[in-house]
XYZ file of C-alpha atoms in Angstrom:
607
model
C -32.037 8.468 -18.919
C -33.102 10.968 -16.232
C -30.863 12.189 -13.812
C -33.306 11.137 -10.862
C -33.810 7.366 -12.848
C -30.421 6.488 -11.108
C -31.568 6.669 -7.643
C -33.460 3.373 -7.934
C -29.550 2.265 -8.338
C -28.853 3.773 -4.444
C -29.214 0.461 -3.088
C -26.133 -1.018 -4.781
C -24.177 1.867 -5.344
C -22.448 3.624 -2.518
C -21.965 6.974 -4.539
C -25.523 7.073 -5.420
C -26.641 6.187 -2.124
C -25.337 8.903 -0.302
C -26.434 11.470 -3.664
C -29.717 13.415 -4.058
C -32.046 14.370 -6.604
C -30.951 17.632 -6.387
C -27.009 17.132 -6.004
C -27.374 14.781 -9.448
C -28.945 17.657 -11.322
C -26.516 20.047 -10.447
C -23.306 17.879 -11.190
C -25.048 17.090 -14.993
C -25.697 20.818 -15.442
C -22.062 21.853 -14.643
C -18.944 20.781 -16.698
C -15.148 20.237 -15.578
C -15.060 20.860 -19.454
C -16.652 21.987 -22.496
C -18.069 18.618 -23.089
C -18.109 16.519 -19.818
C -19.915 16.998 -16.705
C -19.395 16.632 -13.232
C -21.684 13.782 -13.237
C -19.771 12.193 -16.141
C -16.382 12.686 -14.396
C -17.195 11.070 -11.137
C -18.855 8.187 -12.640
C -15.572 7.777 -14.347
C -13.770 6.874 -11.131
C -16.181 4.298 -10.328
C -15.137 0.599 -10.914
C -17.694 -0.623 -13.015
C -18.858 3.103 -14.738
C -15.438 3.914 -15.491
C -14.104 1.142 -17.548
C -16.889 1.324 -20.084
C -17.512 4.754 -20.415
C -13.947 5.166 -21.210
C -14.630 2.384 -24.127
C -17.526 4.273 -25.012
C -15.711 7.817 -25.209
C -12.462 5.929 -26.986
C -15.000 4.806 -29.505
C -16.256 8.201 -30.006
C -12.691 9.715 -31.325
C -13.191 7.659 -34.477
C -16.392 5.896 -34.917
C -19.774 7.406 -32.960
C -20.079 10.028 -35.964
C -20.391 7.374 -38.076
C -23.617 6.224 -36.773
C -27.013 6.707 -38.652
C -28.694 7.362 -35.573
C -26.520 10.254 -34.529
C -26.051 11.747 -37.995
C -29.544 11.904 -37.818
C -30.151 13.341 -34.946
C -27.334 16.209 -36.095
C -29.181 16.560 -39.103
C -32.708 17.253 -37.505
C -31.228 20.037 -34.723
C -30.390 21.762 -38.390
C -33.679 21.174 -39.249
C -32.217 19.461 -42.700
C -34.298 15.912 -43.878
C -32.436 12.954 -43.065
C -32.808 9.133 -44.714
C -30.814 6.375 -44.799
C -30.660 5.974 -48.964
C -29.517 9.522 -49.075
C -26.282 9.062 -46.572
C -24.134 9.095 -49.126
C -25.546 12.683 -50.947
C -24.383 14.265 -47.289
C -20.823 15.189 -46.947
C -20.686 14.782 -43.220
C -22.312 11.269 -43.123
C -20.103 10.122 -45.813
C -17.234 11.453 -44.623
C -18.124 9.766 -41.073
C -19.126 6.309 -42.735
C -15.719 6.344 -44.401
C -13.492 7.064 -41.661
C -15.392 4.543 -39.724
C -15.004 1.779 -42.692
C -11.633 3.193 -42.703
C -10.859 2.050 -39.208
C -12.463 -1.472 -39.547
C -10.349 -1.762 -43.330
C -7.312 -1.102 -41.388
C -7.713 -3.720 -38.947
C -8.975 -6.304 -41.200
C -5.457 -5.750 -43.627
C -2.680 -5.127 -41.159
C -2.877 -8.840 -40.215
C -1.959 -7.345 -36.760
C -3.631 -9.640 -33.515
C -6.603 -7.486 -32.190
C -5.574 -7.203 -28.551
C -8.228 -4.782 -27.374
C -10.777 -7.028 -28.666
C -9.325 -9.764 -26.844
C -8.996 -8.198 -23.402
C -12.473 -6.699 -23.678
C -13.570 -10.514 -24.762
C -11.996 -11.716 -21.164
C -13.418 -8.953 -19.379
C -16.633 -9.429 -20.553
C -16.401 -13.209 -19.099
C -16.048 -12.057 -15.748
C -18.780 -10.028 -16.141
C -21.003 -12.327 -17.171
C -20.174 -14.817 -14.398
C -20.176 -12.590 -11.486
C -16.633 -12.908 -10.843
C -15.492 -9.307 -11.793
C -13.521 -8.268 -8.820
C -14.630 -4.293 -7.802
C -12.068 -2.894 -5.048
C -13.840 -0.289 -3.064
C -11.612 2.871 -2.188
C -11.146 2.507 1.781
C -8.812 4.453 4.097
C -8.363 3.050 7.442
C -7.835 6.049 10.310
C -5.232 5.270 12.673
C -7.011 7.125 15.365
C -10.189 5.972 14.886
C -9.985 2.043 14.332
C -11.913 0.394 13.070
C -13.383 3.390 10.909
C -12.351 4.248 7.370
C -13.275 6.904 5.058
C -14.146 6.162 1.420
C -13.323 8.578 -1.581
C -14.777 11.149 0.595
C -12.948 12.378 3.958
C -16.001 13.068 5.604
C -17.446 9.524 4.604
C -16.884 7.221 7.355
C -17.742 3.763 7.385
C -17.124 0.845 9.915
C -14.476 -1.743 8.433
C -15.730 -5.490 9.536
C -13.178 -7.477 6.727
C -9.600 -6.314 6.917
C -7.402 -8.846 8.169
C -5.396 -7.040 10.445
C -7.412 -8.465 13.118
C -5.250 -7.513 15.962
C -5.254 -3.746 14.724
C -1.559 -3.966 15.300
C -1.556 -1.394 12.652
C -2.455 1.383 14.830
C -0.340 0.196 18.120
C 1.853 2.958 19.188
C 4.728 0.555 19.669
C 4.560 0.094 16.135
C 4.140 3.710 14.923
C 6.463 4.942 16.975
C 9.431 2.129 16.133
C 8.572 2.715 12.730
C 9.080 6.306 12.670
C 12.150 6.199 14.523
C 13.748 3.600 12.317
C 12.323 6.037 9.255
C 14.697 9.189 10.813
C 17.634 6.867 11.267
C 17.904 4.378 8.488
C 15.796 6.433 5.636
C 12.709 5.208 3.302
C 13.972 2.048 0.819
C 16.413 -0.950 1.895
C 18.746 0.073 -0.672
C 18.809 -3.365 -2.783
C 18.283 -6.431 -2.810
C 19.124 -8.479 0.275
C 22.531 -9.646 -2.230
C 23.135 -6.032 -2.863
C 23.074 -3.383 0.334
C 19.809 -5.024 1.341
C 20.818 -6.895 4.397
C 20.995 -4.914 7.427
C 20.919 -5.583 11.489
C 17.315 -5.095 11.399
C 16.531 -7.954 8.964
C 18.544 -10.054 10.923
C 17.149 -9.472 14.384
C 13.303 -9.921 12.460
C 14.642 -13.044 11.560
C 15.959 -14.579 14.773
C 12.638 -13.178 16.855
C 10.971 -14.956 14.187
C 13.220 -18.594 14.747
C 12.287 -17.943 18.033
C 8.574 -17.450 18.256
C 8.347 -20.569 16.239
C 11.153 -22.661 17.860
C 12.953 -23.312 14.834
C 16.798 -23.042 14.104
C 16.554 -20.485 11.501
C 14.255 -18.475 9.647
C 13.679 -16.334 5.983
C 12.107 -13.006 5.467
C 10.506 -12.396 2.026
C 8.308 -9.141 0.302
C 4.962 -11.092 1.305
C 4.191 -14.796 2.220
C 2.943 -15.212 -1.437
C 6.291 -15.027 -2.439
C 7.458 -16.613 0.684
C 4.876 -20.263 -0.145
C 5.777 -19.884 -3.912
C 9.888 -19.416 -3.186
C 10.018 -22.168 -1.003
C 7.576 -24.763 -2.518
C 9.284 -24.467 -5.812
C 12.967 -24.578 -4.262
C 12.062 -27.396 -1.910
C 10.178 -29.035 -4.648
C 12.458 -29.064 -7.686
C 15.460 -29.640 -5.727
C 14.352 -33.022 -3.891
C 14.809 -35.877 -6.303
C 11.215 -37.462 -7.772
C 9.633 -35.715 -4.782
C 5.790 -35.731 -4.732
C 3.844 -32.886 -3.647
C 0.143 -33.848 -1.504
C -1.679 -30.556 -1.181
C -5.172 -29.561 -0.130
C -7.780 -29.059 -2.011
C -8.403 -25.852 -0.177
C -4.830 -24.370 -0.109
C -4.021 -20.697 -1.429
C -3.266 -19.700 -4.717
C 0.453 -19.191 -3.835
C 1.053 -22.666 -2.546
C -0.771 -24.057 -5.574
C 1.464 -21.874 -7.888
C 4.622 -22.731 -5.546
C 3.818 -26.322 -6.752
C 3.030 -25.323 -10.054
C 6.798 -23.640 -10.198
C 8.448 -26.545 -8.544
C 7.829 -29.089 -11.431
C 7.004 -31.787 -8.765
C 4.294 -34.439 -9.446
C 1.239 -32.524 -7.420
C -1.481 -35.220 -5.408
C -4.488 -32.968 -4.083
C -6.411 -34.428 -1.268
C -9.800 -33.556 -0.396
C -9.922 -30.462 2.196
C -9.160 -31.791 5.411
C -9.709 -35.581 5.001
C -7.070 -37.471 6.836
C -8.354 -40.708 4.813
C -8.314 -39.753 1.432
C -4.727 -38.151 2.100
C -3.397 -41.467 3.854
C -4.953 -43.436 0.903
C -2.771 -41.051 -1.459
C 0.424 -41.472 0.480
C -0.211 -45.393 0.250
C -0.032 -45.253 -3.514
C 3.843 -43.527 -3.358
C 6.764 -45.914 -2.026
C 8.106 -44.607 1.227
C 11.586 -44.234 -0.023
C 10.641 -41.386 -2.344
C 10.784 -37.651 -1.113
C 7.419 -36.779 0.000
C 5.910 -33.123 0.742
C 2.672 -32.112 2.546
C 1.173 -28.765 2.256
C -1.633 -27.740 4.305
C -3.017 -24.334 6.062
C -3.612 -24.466 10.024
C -6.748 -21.786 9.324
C -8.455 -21.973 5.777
C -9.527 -18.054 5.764
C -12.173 -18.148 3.863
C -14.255 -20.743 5.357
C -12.232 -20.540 8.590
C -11.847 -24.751 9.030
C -9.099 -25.702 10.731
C -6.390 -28.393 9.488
C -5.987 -31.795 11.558
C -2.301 -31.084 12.028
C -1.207 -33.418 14.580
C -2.794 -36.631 12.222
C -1.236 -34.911 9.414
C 2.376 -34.839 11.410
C 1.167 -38.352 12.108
C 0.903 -39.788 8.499
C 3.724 -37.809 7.695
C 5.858 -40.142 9.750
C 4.379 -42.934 8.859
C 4.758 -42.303 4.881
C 7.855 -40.501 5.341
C 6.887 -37.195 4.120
C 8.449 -33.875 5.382
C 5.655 -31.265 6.447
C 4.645 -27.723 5.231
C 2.061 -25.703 6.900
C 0.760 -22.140 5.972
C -0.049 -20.557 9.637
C -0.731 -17.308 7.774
C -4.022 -16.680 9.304
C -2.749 -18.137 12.158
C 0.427 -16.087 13.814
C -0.441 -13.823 16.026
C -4.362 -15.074 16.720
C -3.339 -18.443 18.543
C -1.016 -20.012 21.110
C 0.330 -18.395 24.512
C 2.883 -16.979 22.225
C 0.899 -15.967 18.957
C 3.241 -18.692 17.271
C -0.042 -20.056 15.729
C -2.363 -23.147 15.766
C 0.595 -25.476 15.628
C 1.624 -23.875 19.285
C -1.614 -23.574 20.587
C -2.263 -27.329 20.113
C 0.372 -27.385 23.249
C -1.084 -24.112 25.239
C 0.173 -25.275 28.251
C 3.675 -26.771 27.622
C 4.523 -23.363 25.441
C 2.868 -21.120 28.239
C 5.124 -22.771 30.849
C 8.100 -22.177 28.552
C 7.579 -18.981 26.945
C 10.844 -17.494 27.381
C 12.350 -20.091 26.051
C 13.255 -20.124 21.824
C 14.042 -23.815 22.504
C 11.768 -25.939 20.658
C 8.986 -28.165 22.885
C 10.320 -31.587 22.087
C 7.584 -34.150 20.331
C 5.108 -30.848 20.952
C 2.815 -30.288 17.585
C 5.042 -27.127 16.270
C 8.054 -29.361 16.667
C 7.046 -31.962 14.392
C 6.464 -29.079 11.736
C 9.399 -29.352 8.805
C 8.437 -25.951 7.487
C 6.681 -23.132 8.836
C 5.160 -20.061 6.907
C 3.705 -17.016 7.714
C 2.827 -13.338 6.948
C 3.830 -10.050 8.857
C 0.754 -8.463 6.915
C -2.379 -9.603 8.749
C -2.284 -10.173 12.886
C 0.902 -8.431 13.100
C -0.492 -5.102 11.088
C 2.626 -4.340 9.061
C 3.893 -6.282 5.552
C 6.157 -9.308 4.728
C 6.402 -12.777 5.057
C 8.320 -15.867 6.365
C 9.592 -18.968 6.622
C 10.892 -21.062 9.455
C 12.583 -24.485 9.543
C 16.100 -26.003 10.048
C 19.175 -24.126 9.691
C 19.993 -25.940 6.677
C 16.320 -26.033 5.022
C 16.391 -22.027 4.967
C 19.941 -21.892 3.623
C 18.919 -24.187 0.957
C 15.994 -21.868 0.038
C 17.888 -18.777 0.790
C 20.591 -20.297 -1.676
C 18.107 -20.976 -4.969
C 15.013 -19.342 -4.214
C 15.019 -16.557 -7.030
C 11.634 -14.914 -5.257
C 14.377 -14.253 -2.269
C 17.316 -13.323 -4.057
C 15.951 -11.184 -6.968
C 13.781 -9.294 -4.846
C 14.692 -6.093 -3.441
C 14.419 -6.216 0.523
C 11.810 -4.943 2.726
C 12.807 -1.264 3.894
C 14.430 -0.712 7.436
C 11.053 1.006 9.280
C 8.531 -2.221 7.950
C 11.172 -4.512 9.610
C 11.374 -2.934 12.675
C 7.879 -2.528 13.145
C 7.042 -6.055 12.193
C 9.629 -7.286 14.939
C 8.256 -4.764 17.455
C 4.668 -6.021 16.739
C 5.865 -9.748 17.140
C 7.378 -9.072 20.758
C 4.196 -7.073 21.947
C 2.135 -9.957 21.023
C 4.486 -12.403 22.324
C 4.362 -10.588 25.473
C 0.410 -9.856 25.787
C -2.274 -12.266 24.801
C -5.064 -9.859 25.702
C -5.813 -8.776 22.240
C -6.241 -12.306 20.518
C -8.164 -13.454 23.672
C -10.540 -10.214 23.081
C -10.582 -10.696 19.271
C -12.389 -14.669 20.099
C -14.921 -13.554 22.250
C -15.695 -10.974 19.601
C -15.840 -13.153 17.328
C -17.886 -15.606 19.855
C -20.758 -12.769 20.342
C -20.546 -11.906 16.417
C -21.362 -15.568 15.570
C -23.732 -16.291 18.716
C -25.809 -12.893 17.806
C -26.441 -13.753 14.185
C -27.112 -17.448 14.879
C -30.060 -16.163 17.272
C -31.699 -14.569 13.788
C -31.104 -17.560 11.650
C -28.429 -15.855 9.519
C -26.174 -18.685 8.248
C -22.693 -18.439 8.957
C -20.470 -21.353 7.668
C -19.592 -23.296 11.325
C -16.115 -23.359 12.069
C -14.028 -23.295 14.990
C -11.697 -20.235 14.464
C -11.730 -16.412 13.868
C -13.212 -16.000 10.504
C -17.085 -15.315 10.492
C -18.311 -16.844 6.712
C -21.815 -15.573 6.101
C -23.462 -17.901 3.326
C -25.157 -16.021 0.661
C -24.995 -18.729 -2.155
C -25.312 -16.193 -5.303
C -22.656 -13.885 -6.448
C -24.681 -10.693 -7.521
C -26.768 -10.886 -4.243
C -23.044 -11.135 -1.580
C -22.152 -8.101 -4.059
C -25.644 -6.371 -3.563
C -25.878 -7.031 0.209
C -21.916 -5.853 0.731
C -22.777 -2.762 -1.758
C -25.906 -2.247 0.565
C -24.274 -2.689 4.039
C -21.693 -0.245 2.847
C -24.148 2.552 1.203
C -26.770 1.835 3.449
C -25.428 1.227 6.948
C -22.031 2.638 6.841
C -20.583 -1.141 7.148
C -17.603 -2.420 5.418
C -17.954 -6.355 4.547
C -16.879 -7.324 1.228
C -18.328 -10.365 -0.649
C -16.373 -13.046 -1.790
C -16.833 -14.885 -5.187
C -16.030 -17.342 -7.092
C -12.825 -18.306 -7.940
C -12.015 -17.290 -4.143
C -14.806 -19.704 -3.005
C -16.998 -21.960 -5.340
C -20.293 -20.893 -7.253
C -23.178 -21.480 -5.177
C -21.162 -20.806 -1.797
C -20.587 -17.023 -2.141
C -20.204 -15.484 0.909
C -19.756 -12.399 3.220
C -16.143 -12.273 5.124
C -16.771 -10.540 8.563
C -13.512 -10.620 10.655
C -14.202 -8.754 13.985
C -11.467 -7.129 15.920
C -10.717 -6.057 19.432
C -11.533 -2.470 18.978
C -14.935 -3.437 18.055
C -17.397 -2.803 20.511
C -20.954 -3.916 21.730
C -22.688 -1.290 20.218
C -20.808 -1.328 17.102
C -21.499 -5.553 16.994
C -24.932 -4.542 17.634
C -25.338 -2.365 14.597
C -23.212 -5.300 12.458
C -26.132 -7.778 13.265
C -29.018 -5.230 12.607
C -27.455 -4.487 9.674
C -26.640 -7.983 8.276
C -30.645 -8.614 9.157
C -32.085 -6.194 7.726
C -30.204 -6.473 4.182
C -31.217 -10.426 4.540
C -34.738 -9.331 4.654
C -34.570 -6.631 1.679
C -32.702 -8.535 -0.283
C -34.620 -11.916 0.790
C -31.452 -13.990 1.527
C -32.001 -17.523 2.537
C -31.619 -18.276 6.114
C -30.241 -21.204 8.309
C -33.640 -22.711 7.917
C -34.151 -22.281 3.947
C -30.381 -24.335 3.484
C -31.974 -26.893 5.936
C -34.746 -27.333 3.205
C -33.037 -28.206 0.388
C -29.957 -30.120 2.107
C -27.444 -27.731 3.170
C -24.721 -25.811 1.508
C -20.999 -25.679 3.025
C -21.600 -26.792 6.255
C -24.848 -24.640 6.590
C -28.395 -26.334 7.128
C -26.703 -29.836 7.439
C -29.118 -31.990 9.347
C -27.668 -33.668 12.677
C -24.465 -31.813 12.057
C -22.279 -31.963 15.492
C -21.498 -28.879 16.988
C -17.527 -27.217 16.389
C -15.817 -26.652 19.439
C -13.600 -23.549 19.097
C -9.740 -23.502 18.998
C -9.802 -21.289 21.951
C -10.965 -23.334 24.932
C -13.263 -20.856 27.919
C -9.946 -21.987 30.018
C -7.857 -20.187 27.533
C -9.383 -17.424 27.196
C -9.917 -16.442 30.894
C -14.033 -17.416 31.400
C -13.425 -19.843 34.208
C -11.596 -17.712 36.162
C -12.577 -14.311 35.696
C -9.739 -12.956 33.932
C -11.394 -12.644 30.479
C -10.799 -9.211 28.791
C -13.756 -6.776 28.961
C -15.066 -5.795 25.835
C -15.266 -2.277 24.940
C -18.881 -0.434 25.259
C -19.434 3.190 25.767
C -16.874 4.632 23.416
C -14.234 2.574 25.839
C -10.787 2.488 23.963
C -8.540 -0.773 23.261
C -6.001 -1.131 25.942
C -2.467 -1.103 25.151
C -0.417 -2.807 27.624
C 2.670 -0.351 29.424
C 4.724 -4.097 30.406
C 4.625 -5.280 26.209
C 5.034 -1.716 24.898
C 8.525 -1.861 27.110
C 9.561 -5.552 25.734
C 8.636 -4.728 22.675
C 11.253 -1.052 22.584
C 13.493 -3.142 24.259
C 14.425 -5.314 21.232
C 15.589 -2.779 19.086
C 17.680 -0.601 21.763
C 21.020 -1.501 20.342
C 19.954 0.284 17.000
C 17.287 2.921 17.633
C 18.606 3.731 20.834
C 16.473 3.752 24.461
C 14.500 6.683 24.296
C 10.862 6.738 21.906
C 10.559 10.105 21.988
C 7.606 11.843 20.857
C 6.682 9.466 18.406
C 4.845 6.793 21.336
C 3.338 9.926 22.784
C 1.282 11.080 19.703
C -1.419 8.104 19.487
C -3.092 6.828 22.709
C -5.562 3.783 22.894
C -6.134 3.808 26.519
């Protein structure tokens, strides 16, 4: 192949779409050894290249001399006459055709399983169904959110997917608690929370925690996965004969949680209150009953029906379970989540309270999870419930007690991001009408995004090679981060772009977004609004007299009636950080770190 040939690639791969003619030429012309080139080497790091030219240059050790084709081709540089018949006259073909029948004689006797050929045989099925997950190399800049670099320092691109949608990641209050803890308590948490582990900070995390949700007692774990898995499987196998009713739609770590637990799992369609009550029906009241559900379904962004959930729950005498992963820190007066937001006004009036709201929506909640790795920008994840449903899980849960703790400065900064958020809405309320403008922008061009009533901005593209083509173009193209989701994530035919706007996102930047998003629609002649209208719909898209979804966030709630909306940011305007929650939020931790921030606060400013 020419050199030049693999421009017509540019539009799909990022390296190639920043590259030249000229730049290709020179990096095949000059080796990082005697027989690779520079070409060769960086195609090497790249997620689809690499795999199979490392197959390809494996295979080459034993079995590429071995080839008629090459052997040829060695014999004709020498000028020498080459044919098949006489392979075996030559001493280097022969040799080469018997080390390669060597190789396959070897395999054939030693009765040993052939692995490689196995895992090359799985591979190969992802392949061929589009679901082969590539992981693009992206760096977040703390100073620049919400840019990135790739590979490259000097290649900046906008990030539009990452899920820490508050950008909490960056706050000062959290850099500079986290660097502070760093100097006083070291790097690692020294064990297992059994085994030197368990320290003051873990503890406090853990009460701020019982206390944004209004629960008696709460459980830190490495990530929420293990936090849904730990405590599904605990809760599960311990109650006697207990029955498990989970969504269809729930995440892979409640479904293995379930899995674990040995329970008897019921799955009811997404989000139908019907076919779950006719479930419950079929399951005498007296036996333990479990319902897991997600408040916000993050890749589709629906929202669950949890107050007629809490309601069949009593009725059936079940004991609930809800996932507000994508939920804590985005909704409620608090950031407690959908569950708390369902009562915005009785939690607002209260919010210095940790007592619990009684008959409020969050009340009625058995169990609460959630991550520390999304709104609140850090890593972790929790549980919240009774006193004695946390020891119990706490007790048995070998996902809590075999796993070493999380270290002293991610504590602290999780718990510092919780009490900024709990004491300043102004981000979450910014992030919505983001997310308002993002959706009400690309509706005006007929760009289908799945209709929901929360933060998560689905754009349909129905085919898995084209969301990987368009995300592969926005990013080599346009300098836009979005990556496409495919199937198993969603299901085949409803692939999809993820866009998750931000607070630090501004008009201009939303601007370019939708351009974008257009124009790779019309290169890559994606089907619009309209087209899913003509042949039925597709996941919510094109659905004919479909009624309008009214967003979580009411215009009340997020300050539109009476003026005291956030402003979005235009003309390079920077993301506030509020003095009054940055204060709150040091406060917390005084007793440990001490009063003073230092220097640490000082060296990042959003304002």
């Amino acid at each position: 192949m020419q050199v030049t040939s693999l421009l017509r690639y540019s539009g799909v791969c990022p390296f190639l779409g920043h590259s030249t003619a000229g730049s290709l030429r020179s990096m095949a012309s000059t080796n990082v050894s005697s027989n690779v080139s520079s070409l060769t080497a960086k195609a090497m790091t790249c997620p689809m290249m690499g795999p199979k030219l490392a197959s390809i240059s494996q295979a080459r050790t034993y079995a590429s001399v071995a080839g008629n084709r090459e052997v040829e081709e060695m014999h004709k540089q020498k000028n020498v006459q080459f044919n098949n018949a006489e392979a075996a006259k030559c001493p280097h073909a022969k040799a080469a055709q018997q080390a390669a029948s060597d190789v396959k004689e070897t395999a054939r006797s030693s009765g040993r399983f052939d692995y490689q050929k196995f895992y090359d045989a799985e591979l190969q099925k992802k392949h061929k169904d589009k679901s082969y997950r590539y992981f693009n190399n992206i760096n977040r800049l703390a100073a620049k959110f919400t840019m990135a670099h790739t590979s490259s320092v000097k290649d900046e691109v906008n990030v539009w997917c990452a899920n820490d949608y508050l950008g909490m990641s960056k706050n000062p209050v959290v850099l500079g608690t986290m660097k502070r803890t760093l100097d006083r308590y070291g790097a690692g948490a020294g064990g297992t929370r059994n085994i030197a582990g368990n320290g003051a900070l873990h503890l406090s995390l853990e009460d701020e925690l019982a206390s944004l949700h209004r629960k008696q007692a709460a459980l830190v774990f490495s990530s929420c996965y293990v936090a849904n898995d730990a405590c599904l499987a605990t809760i599960g196998a311990k109650l006697p004969g207990c029955v498990i009713f989970s969504d269809s739609s729930n995440h892979a770590s409640m479904i293995q949680g379930i899995r674990h637990s040995g329970a008897k799992k019921v799955i009811f369609k997404h989000n139908d209150l019907a076919d779950l009550e006719a479930k419950l029906q079929a399951v005498p009241k007296e036996t333990p009953k479990l319902i897991a559900f997600e408040s916000v379904y993050s890749m589709c962004g629906s929202v669950a029906p949890i107050e007629a959930i809490c309601d069949l729950a009593d009725k059936y005498g079940a004991i609930t379970f809800l996932d507000e992963v994508h939920a804590v820190g985005m909704y409620g007066p608090n950031g407690a989540g959908v569950a708390e937001h369902l009562d915005y006004e009785p939690h607002l009036s209260t919010r210095l309270s940790s007592e619990p709201v009684k008959g409020s929506v969050m009340d009625r909640i058995d169990i609460i999870t959630g991550t520390l790795g999304k709104a609140y920008g850090v890593v972790g994840g929790y549980i919240a419930g009774s006193s004695d449903l946390v020891d119990v899980v706490r007790s048995y849960a070998p996902g809590f007690i075999f796993t070493t703790s999380l270290p002293p400065a991610v504590v602290a900064g999780a718990q510092a991001s919780i009490a900024y958020q709990r004491e300043y809405k102004g981000d979450r309320r910014l992030q919505q009408l983001n997310t308002r403008e993002v959706k009400r922008q690309l509706h005006n061009l007929d760009i289908p995004v799945v209709p929901n009533p929360s933060h998560i901005i689905p754009v349909l593209v129905g085919d898995a090679a084209l969301a990987k083509e368009a995300s592969d173009m926005l990013l080599s193209k346009h300098q836009i981060y979005v990556q496409s989701i495919n199937y198993p994530t969603v299901a085949v035919g409803e692939e999809r772009l993820r866009i998750t706007p931000t607070p630090g996102h501004s008009t201009e930047q939303i601007a370019h977004l939708v351009e974008s998003i257009d124009s790779v629609f019309k290169k890559l002649s994606l089907k619009r609004i309209s087209d899913w209208q003509a042949v039925g719909g597709r996941a919510g898209v094109g659905i004919k007299d479909a009624v309008p979804v009214e967003p979580v966030w009411s215009d009340k709630q997020l300050g539109l009636d009476d003026g005291s909306a956030p402003t979005r940011l235009t003309g390079g305007a920077k993301g506030v950080v509020r003095d009054e929650a940055v204060e709150v939020a040091q406060k917390r931790l005084t007793h440990l770190l001490g009063a003073d921030a230092g220097p640490a606060l000082a060296s990042i400013s959003y304002k």
